[in-house]
Structures are given as C-alpha cells and as structure tokens.
Short mmCIF file of C-alpha atoms and ligand atoms in Angstrom, two decimals:
data_model
loop_
_atom_site.label_atom_id
_atom_site.label_comp_id
_atom_site.label_asym_id
_atom_site.label_seq_id
_atom_site.Cartn_x
_atom_site.Cartn_y
_atom_site.Cartn_z
CA MET A 230 6.98 14.88 57.91
CA ASP A 231 8.88 11.70 58.52
CA TRP A 232 12.01 12.85 56.78
CA LEU A 233 12.10 16.02 58.86
CA GLU A 234 11.87 14.03 62.10
CA GLU A 235 14.59 11.73 60.83
CA LEU A 236 16.80 14.68 59.98
CA LYS A 237 16.34 16.12 63.48
CA ALA A 238 17.04 12.78 65.12
CA ALA A 239 20.12 12.15 62.98
CA PHE A 240 21.54 15.55 63.86
CA ALA A 241 20.80 15.11 67.56
CA GLN A 242 22.52 11.74 67.63
CA GLU A 243 25.64 12.86 65.78
CA PHE A 244 25.80 16.03 67.84
CA ALA A 245 25.81 14.01 71.05
CA GLN A 246 28.66 11.88 69.71
CA ALA A 247 30.88 14.74 68.51
CA ALA A 248 33.65 14.82 71.10
CA ASP A 249 36.08 17.41 69.82
CA GLY A 250 36.38 20.59 67.79
CA ALA A 251 37.20 18.76 64.56
CA ALA A 252 34.16 16.47 64.86
CA LEU A 253 31.93 19.48 65.52
CA GLU A 254 33.31 21.26 62.48
CA GLN A 255 32.62 18.17 60.36
CA LEU A 256 29.12 18.09 61.70
CA ARG A 257 28.61 21.75 60.88
CA VAL A 258 29.70 21.18 57.29
CA LYS A 259 27.59 18.04 56.99
CA TYR A 260 24.37 19.73 58.12
CA LEU A 261 24.83 23.46 57.67
CA GLY A 262 27.48 23.76 54.95
CA LYS A 263 26.77 24.76 51.36
CA ASN A 264 25.76 21.21 50.51
CA GLY A 265 24.72 20.38 54.06
CA ARG A 266 21.62 18.30 54.75
CA ILE A 267 19.64 21.10 56.39
CA THR A 268 20.73 23.64 53.75
CA LYS A 269 19.66 21.32 50.97
CA ALA A 270 16.35 20.48 52.62
CA LEU A 271 15.62 24.20 52.91
CA ALA A 272 16.26 24.68 49.21
CA GLU A 273 14.07 21.73 48.22
CA PRO A 274 11.79 20.77 51.07
CA GLY A 275 9.81 18.13 49.13
CA GLY A 276 6.77 16.17 50.34
CA ALA A 277 4.51 19.11 51.22
CA ALA A 278 0.85 18.62 50.31
CA SER A 279 -0.06 22.32 50.26
CA ALA A 280 1.46 25.79 50.27
CA GLU A 281 0.69 26.08 54.01
CA ALA A 282 2.39 22.78 54.75
CA LEU A 283 5.41 23.96 52.79
CA LEU A 284 5.55 27.14 54.86
CA GLU A 285 5.34 25.10 58.03
CA ILE A 286 8.19 22.82 56.93
CA ARG A 287 10.38 25.79 56.03
CA LYS A 288 9.69 27.33 59.43
CA GLU A 289 10.68 24.14 61.22
CA LEU A 290 13.79 23.77 59.10
CA ASN A 291 14.83 27.33 59.87
CA THR A 292 14.35 26.75 63.57
CA LEU A 293 16.42 23.57 63.30
CA LYS A 294 19.12 25.41 61.38
CA LYS A 295 19.41 28.17 63.99
CA ALA A 296 19.37 25.75 66.92
CA ALA A 297 21.92 23.42 65.32
CA GLY A 298 24.31 26.31 64.59
CA ALA A 299 24.02 27.66 68.13
CA GLU A 300 24.43 24.24 69.76
CA ILE A 301 27.55 23.54 67.74
CA SER A 302 29.12 26.91 68.64
CA VAL A 303 28.34 26.57 72.35
CA LYS A 304 29.71 23.04 72.56
CA ALA A 305 32.85 23.97 70.59
CA GLU A 306 33.55 26.81 73.03
CA GLN A 307 32.96 24.54 76.04
CA LEU A 308 35.39 21.95 74.65
CA ARG A 309 37.98 24.64 73.94
CA GLN A 310 37.64 26.00 77.47
CA SER A 311 37.97 22.61 79.12
CA ALA A 312 41.13 21.90 77.07
CA ILE A 313 42.58 25.15 78.45
CA ASP A 314 41.55 24.25 82.00
CA ALA A 315 43.17 20.84 81.65
CA ALA A 316 46.42 22.45 80.42
CA GLU A 317 46.34 24.87 83.35
CA LEU A 318 45.93 22.04 85.82
CA GLN A 319 49.16 20.52 84.54
CA THR A 320 51.04 23.75 85.15
CA PRO A 321 52.63 23.57 88.57
CA ARG A 322 51.42 26.18 91.06
CA TYR A 323 54.30 28.42 92.02
CA ASP A 324 54.18 29.71 95.59
CA THR A 325 57.40 30.19 97.55
CA SER A 326 55.57 31.48 100.62
CA LEU A 327 54.49 27.95 101.54
CA PRO A 328 56.49 26.25 104.31
CA LEU A 329 59.45 24.29 102.96
CA ARG A 330 58.85 20.57 102.67
CA LEU A 331 61.64 19.15 100.57
CA GLU A 332 62.39 15.48 100.85
CA LYS A 333 64.20 15.10 97.57
CA GLY A 334 65.89 17.36 95.07
CA SER A 335 64.60 18.62 91.76
CA TYR A 336 65.84 20.11 88.55
CA ALA A 337 65.95 23.88 88.43
CA PRO A 338 63.18 25.47 86.36
CA ILE A 339 65.64 26.68 83.70
CA THR A 340 66.94 23.13 83.22
CA LEU A 341 63.39 21.83 82.92
CA ILE A 342 62.35 24.35 80.31
CA GLN A 343 65.63 24.05 78.42
CA ARG A 344 65.25 20.30 78.08
CA GLU A 345 61.67 20.65 76.99
CA VAL A 346 62.46 23.18 74.27
CA GLU A 347 65.50 21.16 73.14
CA ALA A 348 63.32 18.08 72.71
CA ILE A 349 60.78 20.04 70.65
CA PHE A 350 63.47 21.38 68.32
CA GLU A 351 65.22 18.01 68.12
CA SER A 352 61.95 16.51 66.92
CA MET A 353 62.05 19.07 64.09
CA GLY A 354 65.55 18.10 62.95
CA PHE A 355 67.62 20.63 64.92
CA THR A 356 70.84 19.62 66.69
CA VAL A 357 71.61 20.93 70.18
CA GLU A 358 74.98 22.66 70.51
CA ASP A 359 77.10 23.69 73.46
CA TYR A 360 79.14 26.89 73.68
CA ALA A 361 81.52 28.60 76.09
CA GLU A 362 80.52 31.30 78.58
CA VAL A 363 83.75 33.23 78.07
CA THR A 364 84.37 34.36 74.51
CA ASP A 365 85.95 37.25 72.64
CA GLU A 366 84.74 40.47 71.10
CA TYR A 367 84.93 39.03 67.60
CA ASN A 368 82.38 36.29 68.33
CA CYS A 369 80.20 38.36 70.63
CA PHE A 370 80.07 41.44 68.41
CA GLU A 371 82.18 41.74 65.25
CA ALA A 372 81.12 38.49 63.59
CA LEU A 373 77.55 39.62 64.25
CA ASN A 374 77.93 42.79 62.23
CA ILE A 375 78.57 44.97 65.32
CA PRO A 376 81.88 46.76 64.76
CA PRO A 377 83.66 48.41 67.73
CA TYR A 378 82.20 51.86 67.05
CA HIS A 379 78.61 50.59 66.70
CA PRO A 380 76.12 52.05 69.22
CA ALA A 381 74.45 48.61 69.51
CA ARG A 382 77.33 47.69 71.83
CA ASP A 383 75.91 50.06 74.44
CA MET A 384 72.79 47.92 74.75
CA GLN A 385 74.84 44.93 75.80
CA ASP A 386 77.34 46.19 78.33
CA THR A 387 79.20 43.17 79.60
CA PHE A 388 81.97 42.07 81.92
CA TYR A 389 85.42 42.30 80.40
CA LEU A 390 88.20 40.06 81.67
CA GLU A 391 91.71 41.38 82.18
CA ASN A 392 92.95 39.48 79.11
CA GLY A 393 90.38 41.29 76.93
CA GLN A 394 87.92 38.41 76.70
CA VAL A 395 84.24 38.92 77.55
CA LEU A 396 81.46 37.05 79.29
CA LYS A 397 79.04 36.43 76.45
CA THR A 398 76.09 38.81 76.44
CA HIS A 399 73.92 36.63 74.24
CA THR A 400 73.82 33.16 72.75
CA SER A 401 74.22 34.78 69.32
CA ALA A 402 77.94 34.77 70.18
CA ALA A 403 78.00 31.10 69.14
CA GLN A 404 76.55 31.71 65.66
CA ASN A 405 79.88 32.13 63.92
CA THR A 406 81.48 29.06 65.49
CA ILE A 407 78.50 26.87 64.62
CA MET A 408 78.32 28.13 61.03
CA ARG A 409 82.03 27.41 60.65
CA LYS A 410 81.65 23.98 62.25
CA TYR A 411 78.78 22.71 60.06
CA GLY A 412 78.46 24.98 57.03
CA ALA A 413 75.10 25.07 55.22
CA PRO A 414 72.48 23.64 55.30
CA LEU A 415 72.18 23.77 59.05
CA ARG A 416 69.56 23.58 61.81
CA ALA A 417 70.80 24.09 65.34
CA VAL A 418 69.71 25.39 68.73
CA PHE A 419 72.23 26.41 71.35
CA PRO A 420 71.16 27.24 74.90
CA GLY A 421 73.45 29.09 77.25
CA ARG A 422 74.04 31.33 80.22
CA CYS A 423 74.44 35.01 79.32
CA PHE A 424 75.75 37.95 81.29
CA ARG A 425 75.12 41.67 81.24
CA ASN A 426 76.07 44.60 83.35
CA GLU A 427 72.43 45.33 84.30
CA ALA A 428 70.59 47.18 87.01
CA ILE A 429 68.68 44.35 88.71
CA ASP A 430 64.91 44.35 89.23
CA ALA A 431 62.00 41.88 89.03
CA ASN A 432 62.58 41.54 85.32
CA HIS A 433 66.34 41.98 84.82
CA ASP A 434 69.30 40.07 86.18
CA ASN A 435 73.01 40.13 85.37
CA THR A 436 72.86 36.42 84.60
CA PHE A 437 70.14 34.84 82.51
CA PHE A 438 69.57 32.12 79.96
CA GLN A 439 68.77 32.22 76.29
CA MET A 440 68.35 29.66 73.59
CA GLU A 441 69.53 30.66 70.17
CA GLY A 442 68.34 28.93 67.04
CA MET A 443 69.48 29.05 63.45
CA MET A 444 68.18 27.49 60.32
CA ILE A 445 70.16 28.00 57.12
CA ASP A 446 69.16 26.44 53.83
CA ARG A 447 68.02 27.30 50.33
CA ASP A 448 64.86 29.43 50.13
CA ILE A 449 64.43 30.04 53.85
CA SER A 450 61.98 32.86 54.54
CA ILE A 451 60.15 34.58 57.38
CA SER A 452 57.30 32.07 56.99
CA ASN A 453 59.64 29.29 58.07
CA LEU A 454 60.63 31.33 61.10
CA ILE A 455 57.03 32.01 62.14
CA TYR A 456 56.06 28.37 61.65
CA PHE A 457 58.80 27.01 63.89
CA MET A 458 58.19 29.58 66.63
CA LYS A 459 54.45 28.96 66.69
CA ILE A 460 54.85 25.19 66.91
CA MET A 461 57.39 25.51 69.68
CA LEU A 462 55.41 27.96 71.84
CA SER A 463 52.15 26.05 71.51
CA GLU A 464 53.97 22.87 72.57
CA VAL A 465 55.60 24.54 75.56
CA PHE A 466 52.37 26.09 76.85
CA GLY A 467 50.13 23.18 75.83
CA ARG A 468 47.71 25.57 74.09
CA PRO A 469 47.86 28.17 71.37
CA VAL A 470 49.38 31.34 72.83
CA LYS A 471 48.83 34.81 71.42
CA VAL A 472 51.89 36.20 69.67
CA ARG A 473 52.63 39.42 67.90
CA LEU A 474 55.53 40.42 65.63
CA ARG A 475 56.91 43.92 65.71
CA PRO A 476 59.80 45.27 63.69
CA GLY A 477 62.96 45.22 65.79
CA PHE A 478 66.51 46.27 65.09
CA PHE A 479 69.47 43.96 65.60
CA PRO A 480 72.58 44.48 63.48
CA PHE A 481 72.87 40.73 62.76
CA VAL A 482 69.45 40.31 61.15
CA GLU A 483 67.64 42.04 58.30
CA PRO A 484 64.71 42.30 58.58
CA GLY A 485 64.59 41.92 62.36
CA PHE A 486 61.57 41.37 64.62
CA GLU A 487 60.45 41.20 68.20
CA LEU A 488 58.15 38.30 68.84
CA ASP A 489 55.99 39.00 71.90
CA ILE A 490 53.57 36.71 73.70
CA ASN A 491 50.71 37.84 75.87
CA CYS A 492 51.64 37.82 79.56
CA LEU A 493 50.27 34.61 81.04
CA ILE A 494 50.69 35.88 84.59
CA CYS A 495 48.16 38.72 84.29
CA GLY A 496 46.40 37.46 81.16
CA GLY A 497 47.36 40.62 79.29
CA GLU A 498 45.93 43.11 81.81
CA GLY A 499 49.31 44.49 82.87
CA CYS A 500 51.40 43.57 85.94
CA PRO A 501 54.96 44.18 87.22
CA SER A 502 56.28 41.11 85.35
CA CYS A 503 55.31 42.51 81.97
CA GLY A 504 56.10 46.15 82.77
CA HIS A 505 52.33 46.76 82.88
CA SER A 506 52.07 46.35 79.11
CA GLY A 507 50.29 42.98 78.96
CA TRP A 508 52.95 41.69 76.59
CA LEU A 509 56.31 40.07 77.18
CA GLU A 510 59.12 40.31 74.73
CA LEU A 511 60.03 36.69 74.38
CA CYS A 512 61.91 36.17 71.22
CA PRO A 513 63.75 38.59 69.02
CA CYS A 514 64.41 37.09 65.64
CA GLY A 515 64.96 37.78 61.97
CA MET A 516 66.61 36.81 58.73
CA ILE A 517 70.37 36.43 59.19
CA HIS A 518 72.26 39.41 57.79
CA PRO A 519 74.41 38.53 54.74
CA ASN A 520 77.47 39.98 56.50
CA VAL A 521 76.97 37.50 59.32
CA LEU A 522 76.62 34.60 56.89
CA ARG A 523 79.78 35.74 55.13
CA HIS A 524 81.68 35.92 58.43
CA GLY A 525 80.57 32.33 58.96
CA GLY A 526 81.83 31.26 55.55
CA ILE A 527 78.35 30.66 54.10
CA ASP A 528 77.66 31.33 50.42
CA THR A 529 75.05 34.11 50.42
CA GLU A 530 74.21 33.52 46.77
CA GLN A 531 72.85 30.11 47.63
CA TYR A 532 71.71 30.26 51.21
CA THR A 533 69.52 32.33 53.48
CA GLY A 534 68.56 31.65 57.05
CA PHE A 535 66.66 32.77 60.09
CA ALA A 536 67.88 33.15 63.66
CA PHE A 537 66.14 33.72 66.96
CA GLY A 538 67.22 34.41 70.52
CA LEU A 539 64.63 32.90 72.82
CA GLY A 540 64.66 34.24 76.37
CA LEU A 541 64.69 30.96 78.31
CA THR A 542 64.58 32.72 81.66
CA ARG A 543 61.54 34.70 80.62
CA LEU A 544 59.92 31.61 79.14
CA ALA A 545 60.39 29.77 82.44
CA MET A 546 58.85 32.72 84.32
CA MET A 547 55.86 32.67 82.00
CA LYS A 548 55.35 28.95 82.04
CA TYR A 549 55.71 28.44 85.78
CA GLY A 550 54.26 31.76 86.91
CA ILE A 551 57.49 33.01 88.53
CA LYS A 552 57.01 36.68 89.24
CA ASP A 553 60.52 37.70 90.21
CA ILE A 554 63.56 36.84 88.07
CA ARG A 555 65.75 36.98 91.18
CA ASP A 556 64.17 33.74 92.42
CA LEU A 557 65.91 31.88 89.63
CA ASN A 558 69.49 32.50 90.68
CA SER A 559 68.68 32.72 94.39
CA GLY A 560 69.68 29.15 95.17
CA SER A 561 66.64 29.05 97.47
CA LEU A 562 65.35 25.59 98.25
CA LYS A 563 61.87 27.07 98.37
CA VAL A 564 62.15 27.69 94.64
CA LEU A 565 63.36 24.16 93.91
CA ALA A 566 60.61 22.73 96.11
CA GLN A 567 58.08 23.99 93.56
CA PHE A 568 59.41 21.60 90.95
CA VAL A 569 59.73 18.30 92.84
N1 LIG B 625 71.15 38.37 70.69
C1 LIG B 625 70.04 39.27 70.85
C2 LIG B 625 70.00 39.79 72.27
O1 LIG B 625 70.33 39.09 73.18
C3 LIG B 625 68.77 38.56 70.57
C4 LIG B 625 68.56 38.18 69.14
C5 LIG B 625 67.92 39.05 68.29
C6 LIG B 625 69.00 36.95 68.66
C7 LIG B 625 67.67 38.70 66.98
C8 LIG B 625 68.76 36.59 67.34
C9 LIG B 625 68.08 37.48 66.52
O2 LIG B 625 69.15 35.43 66.81
O3 LIG B 625 67.84 37.10 65.25
O4 LIG B 625 69.61 40.91 72.46
#
C-alpha cells in the first residue's frame, strides 16, 4: 500500500528530526494519540482489495504502532539521561586530597551558592535583605511564637552575650524586623550566618548559613510555597531533584513541613552525609503562624504568607559534593582551590 509506506516514511523522518523531549511527545500525539495518524489508520485502514489484504495491513500497522511507541520511549530516555550527564559535567569535582595548586583566589562555596539562590529569587520578585548576627531574645524567639518557657528553645541552644543578647540561631530571627520594615504584601529572602551550641560532626557545625524566605500577600497557600521551592531547587541543581514533604513542627508556622531532597552524594543509597537515610533535610517551611504575623504588625484578616529556612550550608554540600561540613569553615586553601 502506498499510503502505508508513506506513513512509515513520514514517521521515520520526523522521528529522526525530533531533538528533545517536547518534540518527541508531540510526535507521539501526532502518530499514536487518540486522533493520531497510526491510530486513525488502524480504525479505518482503507484501500484493501480483500479481507486477507485488510488483515495484512492491520498487522503491519500494529507492528508500526508498537515499534514507533518503543522508539519514542527509548529516545526520550536517552535524551533525558544525556541532559543529566551534561548537568553533572558542569558540577565541579570536589577533591581536597589533590595537591594544592592555587594561583589565584576564589569565592567560598557558601558565597557562590548564596549568590546563585539570591539571583533566582530576585528573578521571581523577591528582595534580598541583610540582618545582624547579634540579636535579642525577642527577635530570635518571642516574636516567632516561642515564649521563654517553650521547649522549642532547647532545640536551638545558642551563645548568650554578657549583656543578654544572643548570636542568632536561625535566619528566622529577621522575620519580625523585615515585616515591620515593609509591611504586606512582601517577598523577601535574607541569607545569614547562624550559630548554635552544637556537638560538631560531619553534618553539624556551630556556625552555618541559612537563607530565609517570606512571601506575604492575599490568598497565599501551600501551593505557592511548593511552586517556589521546586523552581529554585531545579535551577540550582540544573535538573529536577526529588523532594518530599513531611509534617514538621516549628512554633512559627502552622502547618509546618520538612522539605527533604534525595542525597545527591550517594544517590539515595545512604552515606555518612545523609545519616544513612538517603534523604537530606534541606528546607523546613510552612505557613506563617498568625501570632508571628501579628507580632510583625500584619493584618491577619487580609494576609497570609509562607516562610522557609533553606540550609545554605547543606545546599552547598549537596551541590558541590562536600562530604564534611567542617571543610567549609576550615579556611583551608585546598577547599577554595576547588572553586577557582
Ligand atoms: N528557623 C528554623 C530552624 O532553623 C527553620 C525554619 C522552619 C524556618 C520553618 C522557617 C520555617 O521559615 O517556616 O530550625
């Protein structure tokens, strides 16, 4: 049948030209979709002189249908894989055991990742705010719905100064000041150095970096939160990363969540960096508690908002494959040499 040969040739030609996932999907719809050319031909094969010929045509069409579907799937997977490989090639290889060859300086990994994430949020209409490292108990705890007797304070033991001030334990400490500064609506991210009285190991340090974000407006919901986090993480890693949301408790959000990403160091198998769980807690988040909005002078009848506390240090470890958090504050030139 001429038309059958034409159909095969047309598919083969367009298949060869399809260069990305979207083009392949279009091709699939065009030939194999509900109104696709092959589907339609199967329903009304036309041009057969006899019942046997008709059977033969149907058989050929079915073979074509199967082959076309399989070819499209295989090519789509190959394209997806090579996109991942290309993204991995761009990720610098981190290996501090190599001999030091440092002819010029470099930015520290935290600075690199911070700037990258800032730029992503700026492109989505967020401002970037600065905040002090020394603050008071009101900003660090009370304004965040953590009164003095609250057990949540135990989780964030910090360093108290003689005058009663504290080294901030989290970037959330800036929330109140920023709400008071801008009022609603508001979109802001605020990176910063945080301090905790921690036992130090490969995954914990007494000094680390977070980036807090807040979006306050009318009708803000968890969907907005998930959308912004997904966009940001896919941009940072140059590919879609796996995430999971678990319920999490933080007095300043309700509901609260833990957003985890799969450990990119071990690929989710379990290693010391992820506490052998395959997942890394990257970003606790939630809907801002009305008490916190009220402390910030925001009208809770009109506005809702989400907040998140992104672990910048952990994000840098993930992105650059740094296995030990202690490298980051070590001041070692061997660490900086990885980023020249
Ligand atoms: N400040 C919290 C911490 O360091 C993290 C956090 C949790 C920040 C939930 C948030 C949030 O903005 O919504 O443990």
